[in-house]
Amino acid sequence: MIIYLHGFDSTSPGNHEKVMQLQFIDDDVRFINYSTLHPKHDMQHLLKEVDKVLEQSEDSSPLICGVGLGGYWSERIGFLCGIKQVIFNPNLHPQHNMDGRIDRPEEYEDIATKCVENFRDNNKGRCLVILSRSDEVRDNSSTAQELSPYYEIVWDENETHKFKKISQHLQAMKAFKQQN
């Protein structure tokens, strides 16, 4: 099973395309929608929904993935639920760059203090990070610098921030999902 979390733009047609592409790895792909506007509510909602789909699945190696803001949530929710994560161009600090787009960006700071301290140390090797060199929204060199001590980084030479096409990374994702 693969759980897919959309980015800030939940209505983007690219979400459907990514879900369709992910079905080449596993035909059980679950799209979980969340508001994006209320971080504390989103976290509670995502934890509840991910826990629910994990209980329904018999997959011994489920995976959660997301793009942008969905990458932020995939890393945290995946860690808290004990499943591997694949994150594309994650928005690591929405409290700094979502001001004016969401109601309470400061809630992200609060979430960070409530999560396990230094959670990436405990999550080491359980997340695959795929970054675009052509990301027009984020500086992925700083993202790579922040995450490379903990996770494998894969660079994509063609895609932009929203990662319309992920098919070139499906084999790496499948191998990551299956490894112990």
mmCIF file of C-alpha atoms in Angstrom:
data_model
loop_
_atom_site.group_PDB
_atom_site.id
_atom_site.type_symbol
_atom_site.label_atom_id
_atom_site.label_comp_id
_atom_site.label_asym_id
_atom_site.label_seq_id
_atom_site.Cartn_x
_atom_site.Cartn_y
_atom_site.Cartn_z
ATOM 1 C CA MET A 1 0.000 0.000 0.000
ATOM 2 C CA ILE A 2 1.109 3.531 -0.782
ATOM 3 C CA ILE A 3 -0.443 6.527 0.947
ATOM 4 C CA TYR A 4 -0.247 9.740 -1.079
ATOM 5 C CA LEU A 5 -0.466 13.214 0.489
ATOM 6 C CA HIS A 6 -0.987 16.162 -1.839
ATOM 7 C CA GLY A 7 0.869 19.448 -1.532
ATOM 8 C CA PHE A 8 -0.631 22.856 -0.805
ATOM 9 C CA ASP A 9 -2.652 22.740 -4.052
ATOM 10 C CA SER A 10 -5.008 19.875 -3.274
ATOM 11 C CA THR A 11 -7.032 20.333 -6.475
ATOM 12 C CA SER A 12 -4.111 20.099 -8.902
ATOM 13 C CA PRO A 13 -4.777 17.541 -11.679
ATOM 14 C CA GLY A 14 -1.172 16.430 -11.112
ATOM 15 C CA ASN A 15 -2.288 14.678 -7.920
ATOM 16 C CA HIS A 16 -4.412 12.227 -9.891
ATOM 17 C CA GLU A 17 -1.560 11.644 -12.323
ATOM 18 C CA LYS A 18 0.863 10.888 -9.485
ATOM 19 C CA VAL A 19 -1.600 8.434 -7.930
ATOM 20 C CA MET A 20 -1.917 6.716 -11.318
ATOM 21 C CA GLN A 21 1.880 6.524 -11.636
ATOM 22 C CA LEU A 22 2.224 5.123 -8.106
ATOM 23 C CA GLN A 23 -0.113 2.265 -9.057
ATOM 24 C CA PHE A 24 2.750 0.850 -11.138
ATOM 25 C CA ILE A 25 4.501 0.084 -7.829
ATOM 26 C CA ASP A 26 1.446 -1.020 -5.863
ATOM 27 C CA ASP A 27 -2.156 -1.149 -7.048
ATOM 28 C CA ASP A 28 -3.344 -0.143 -3.552
ATOM 29 C CA VAL A 29 -2.728 3.634 -3.509
ATOM 30 C CA ARG A 30 -4.677 5.687 -0.974
ATOM 31 C CA PHE A 31 -5.092 9.433 -1.515
ATOM 32 C CA ILE A 32 -5.656 11.267 1.755
ATOM 33 C CA ASN A 33 -7.005 14.794 1.524
ATOM 34 C CA TYR A 34 -6.433 17.404 4.228
ATOM 35 C CA SER A 35 -7.223 21.109 4.518
ATOM 36 C CA THR A 36 -3.647 22.567 4.300
ATOM 37 C CA LEU A 37 -4.929 25.652 6.145
ATOM 38 C CA HIS A 38 -4.981 24.523 9.790
ATOM 39 C CA PRO A 39 -1.747 22.691 10.723
ATOM 40 C CA LYS A 40 -2.782 21.319 14.138
ATOM 41 C CA HIS A 41 -6.085 20.069 12.739
ATOM 42 C CA ASP A 42 -4.294 18.667 9.675
ATOM 43 C CA MET A 43 -1.876 16.721 11.863
ATOM 44 C CA GLN A 44 -4.665 15.168 13.950
ATOM 45 C CA HIS A 45 -6.675 14.377 10.807
ATOM 46 C CA LEU A 46 -3.698 12.837 8.980
ATOM 47 C CA LEU A 47 -2.660 10.703 11.957
ATOM 48 C CA LYS A 48 -6.219 9.376 12.297
ATOM 49 C CA GLU A 49 -6.655 8.707 8.568
ATOM 50 C CA VAL A 50 -3.243 7.090 8.088
ATOM 51 C CA ASP A 51 -3.796 4.887 11.136
ATOM 52 C CA LYS A 52 -7.181 3.867 9.712
ATOM 53 C CA VAL A 53 -5.795 2.853 6.285
ATOM 54 C CA LEU A 54 -2.869 1.034 7.902
ATOM 55 C CA GLU A 55 -5.332 -1.038 9.943
ATOM 56 C CA GLN A 56 -7.229 -1.917 6.744
ATOM 57 C CA SER A 57 -4.099 -3.059 4.917
ATOM 58 C CA GLU A 58 -2.186 -6.298 5.159
ATOM 59 C CA ASP A 59 0.891 -4.808 3.457
ATOM 60 C CA SER A 60 3.980 -5.527 5.558
ATOM 61 C CA SER A 61 5.849 -2.588 4.015
ATOM 62 C CA PRO A 62 3.466 0.327 3.442
ATOM 63 C CA LEU A 63 4.852 3.621 2.193
ATOM 64 C CA ILE A 64 3.707 7.228 2.552
ATOM 65 C CA CYS A 65 4.729 9.876 0.032
ATOM 66 C CA GLY A 66 4.008 13.472 -0.772
ATOM 67 C CA VAL A 67 5.146 16.522 -2.704
ATOM 68 C CA GLY A 68 5.917 19.959 -1.198
ATOM 69 C CA LEU A 69 3.722 20.427 1.873
ATOM 70 C CA GLY A 70 2.672 16.788 1.439
ATOM 71 C CA GLY A 71 6.362 15.919 1.821
ATOM 72 C CA TYR A 72 6.493 17.810 5.113
ATOM 73 C CA TRP A 73 3.550 15.798 6.410
ATOM 74 C CA SER A 74 4.706 12.479 4.924
ATOM 75 C CA GLU A 75 8.010 12.652 6.780
ATOM 76 C CA ARG A 76 6.368 13.397 10.135
ATOM 77 C CA ILE A 77 3.262 11.230 9.886
ATOM 78 C CA GLY A 78 5.297 8.361 8.426
ATOM 79 C CA PHE A 79 7.732 8.590 11.339
ATOM 80 C CA LEU A 80 4.940 8.728 13.931
ATOM 81 C CA CYS A 81 3.122 5.783 12.316
ATOM 82 C CA GLY A 82 6.306 3.740 11.843
ATOM 83 C CA ILE A 83 6.238 3.534 8.040
ATOM 84 C CA LYS A 84 8.769 4.510 5.376
ATOM 85 C CA GLN A 85 8.462 7.793 3.531
ATOM 86 C CA VAL A 86 9.293 9.144 0.075
ATOM 87 C CA ILE A 87 9.230 12.926 -0.153
ATOM 88 C CA PHE A 88 9.467 15.062 -3.288
ATOM 89 C CA ASN A 89 10.682 18.673 -2.926
ATOM 90 C CA PRO A 90 9.494 18.842 0.698
ATOM 91 C CA ASN A 91 8.569 22.143 2.277
ATOM 92 C CA LEU A 92 10.649 21.720 5.435
ATOM 93 C CA HIS A 93 9.750 25.041 7.053
ATOM 94 C CA PRO A 94 6.147 25.998 6.237
ATOM 95 C CA GLN A 95 6.083 28.240 9.320
ATOM 96 C CA HIS A 96 8.451 30.573 7.430
ATOM 97 C CA ASN A 97 7.114 30.406 3.882
ATOM 98 C CA MET A 98 3.357 29.841 4.208
ATOM 99 C CA ASP A 99 2.608 33.132 5.943
ATOM 100 C CA GLY A 100 -0.379 34.746 4.247
ATOM 101 C CA ARG A 101 -1.424 31.453 2.633
ATOM 102 C CA ILE A 102 -2.646 29.631 5.726
ATOM 103 C CA ASP A 103 -4.445 30.803 8.862
ATOM 104 C CA ARG A 104 -1.890 29.931 11.532
ATOM 105 C CA PRO A 105 1.611 29.212 10.178
ATOM 106 C CA GLU A 106 2.999 29.482 13.711
ATOM 107 C CA GLU A 107 1.288 26.166 14.501
ATOM 108 C CA TYR A 108 4.030 24.441 12.494
ATOM 109 C CA GLU A 109 6.565 25.729 15.022
ATOM 110 C CA ASP A 110 4.393 24.325 17.820
ATOM 111 C CA ILE A 111 4.140 20.972 16.019
ATOM 112 C CA ALA A 112 7.940 20.848 15.749
ATOM 113 C CA THR A 113 8.314 21.247 19.516
ATOM 114 C CA LYS A 114 5.708 18.557 20.212
ATOM 115 C CA CYS A 115 7.267 15.984 17.881
ATOM 116 C CA VAL A 116 10.011 13.692 19.156
ATOM 117 C CA GLU A 117 13.117 15.783 19.697
ATOM 118 C CA ASN A 118 15.632 15.171 16.894
ATOM 119 C CA PHE A 119 13.159 12.787 15.276
ATOM 120 C CA ARG A 120 15.326 12.517 12.161
ATOM 121 C CA ASP A 121 17.975 10.695 14.213
ATOM 122 C CA ASN A 122 15.344 8.048 14.996
ATOM 123 C CA ASN A 123 14.031 8.067 11.412
ATOM 124 C CA LYS A 124 17.474 7.752 9.791
ATOM 125 C CA GLY A 125 17.368 5.710 6.580
ATOM 126 C CA ARG A 126 13.556 5.423 6.583
ATOM 127 C CA CYS A 127 12.929 8.269 4.156
ATOM 128 C CA LEU A 128 13.910 8.684 0.515
ATOM 129 C CA VAL A 129 14.191 12.315 -0.612
ATOM 130 C CA ILE A 130 13.786 13.243 -4.277
ATOM 131 C CA LEU A 131 14.726 16.819 -5.127
ATOM 132 C CA SER A 132 14.380 18.776 -8.328
ATOM 133 C CA ARG A 133 17.309 20.859 -9.511
ATOM 134 C CA SER A 134 14.718 22.993 -11.378
ATOM 135 C CA ASP A 135 12.454 23.722 -8.396
ATOM 136 C CA GLU A 136 11.146 27.229 -8.990
ATOM 137 C CA VAL A 137 9.657 27.497 -5.462
ATOM 138 C CA ARG A 138 12.307 26.166 -3.032
ATOM 139 C CA ASP A 139 16.102 26.191 -2.823
ATOM 140 C CA ASN A 140 16.689 22.467 -2.767
ATOM 141 C CA SER A 141 20.393 22.772 -2.058
ATOM 142 C CA SER A 142 19.510 23.879 1.495
ATOM 143 C CA THR A 143 16.932 21.068 1.723
ATOM 144 C CA ALA A 144 19.599 18.549 0.674
ATOM 145 C CA GLN A 145 22.041 19.974 3.194
ATOM 146 C CA GLU A 146 19.476 19.679 6.002
ATOM 147 C CA LEU A 147 18.318 16.151 5.133
ATOM 148 C CA SER A 148 21.437 14.418 3.747
ATOM 149 C CA PRO A 149 22.836 13.434 7.172
ATOM 150 C CA TYR A 150 19.710 11.311 7.689
ATOM 151 C CA TYR A 151 18.319 10.230 4.320
ATOM 152 C CA GLU A 152 19.356 9.269 0.810
ATOM 153 C CA ILE A 153 18.989 12.184 -1.617
ATOM 154 C CA VAL A 154 18.116 11.595 -5.276
ATOM 155 C CA TRP A 155 18.397 14.536 -7.675
ATOM 156 C CA ASP A 156 16.021 14.971 -10.606
ATOM 157 C CA GLU A 157 17.369 17.016 -13.497
ATOM 158 C CA ASN A 158 14.062 17.737 -15.287
ATOM 159 C CA GLU A 159 11.049 18.176 -13.021
ATOM 160 C CA THR A 160 9.894 21.405 -11.366
ATOM 161 C CA HIS A 161 8.454 21.927 -7.876
ATOM 162 C CA LYS A 162 5.164 20.062 -8.384
ATOM 163 C CA PHE A 163 6.885 17.000 -9.880
ATOM 164 C CA LYS A 164 4.270 16.318 -12.541
ATOM 165 C CA LYS A 165 6.068 13.154 -13.649
ATOM 166 C CA ILE A 166 7.471 10.758 -11.041
ATOM 167 C CA SER A 167 7.698 7.661 -13.254
ATOM 168 C CA GLN A 168 11.488 7.977 -13.600
ATOM 169 C CA HIS A 169 11.758 7.357 -9.836
ATOM 170 C CA LEU A 170 9.281 4.480 -9.493
ATOM 171 C CA GLN A 171 11.905 1.719 -9.559
ATOM 172 C CA ALA A 172 13.942 3.434 -6.831
ATOM 173 C CA MET A 173 10.756 3.886 -4.788
ATOM 174 C CA LYS A 174 9.780 0.240 -5.260
ATOM 175 C CA ALA A 175 13.239 -0.943 -4.166
ATOM 176 C CA PHE A 176 13.141 1.385 -1.147
ATOM 177 C CA LYS A 177 9.658 0.161 -0.203
ATOM 178 C CA GLN A 178 10.773 -3.480 -0.334
ATOM 179 C CA GLN A 179 14.113 -3.202 1.473
ATOM 180 C CA ASN A 180 14.266 -4.105 5.149
#
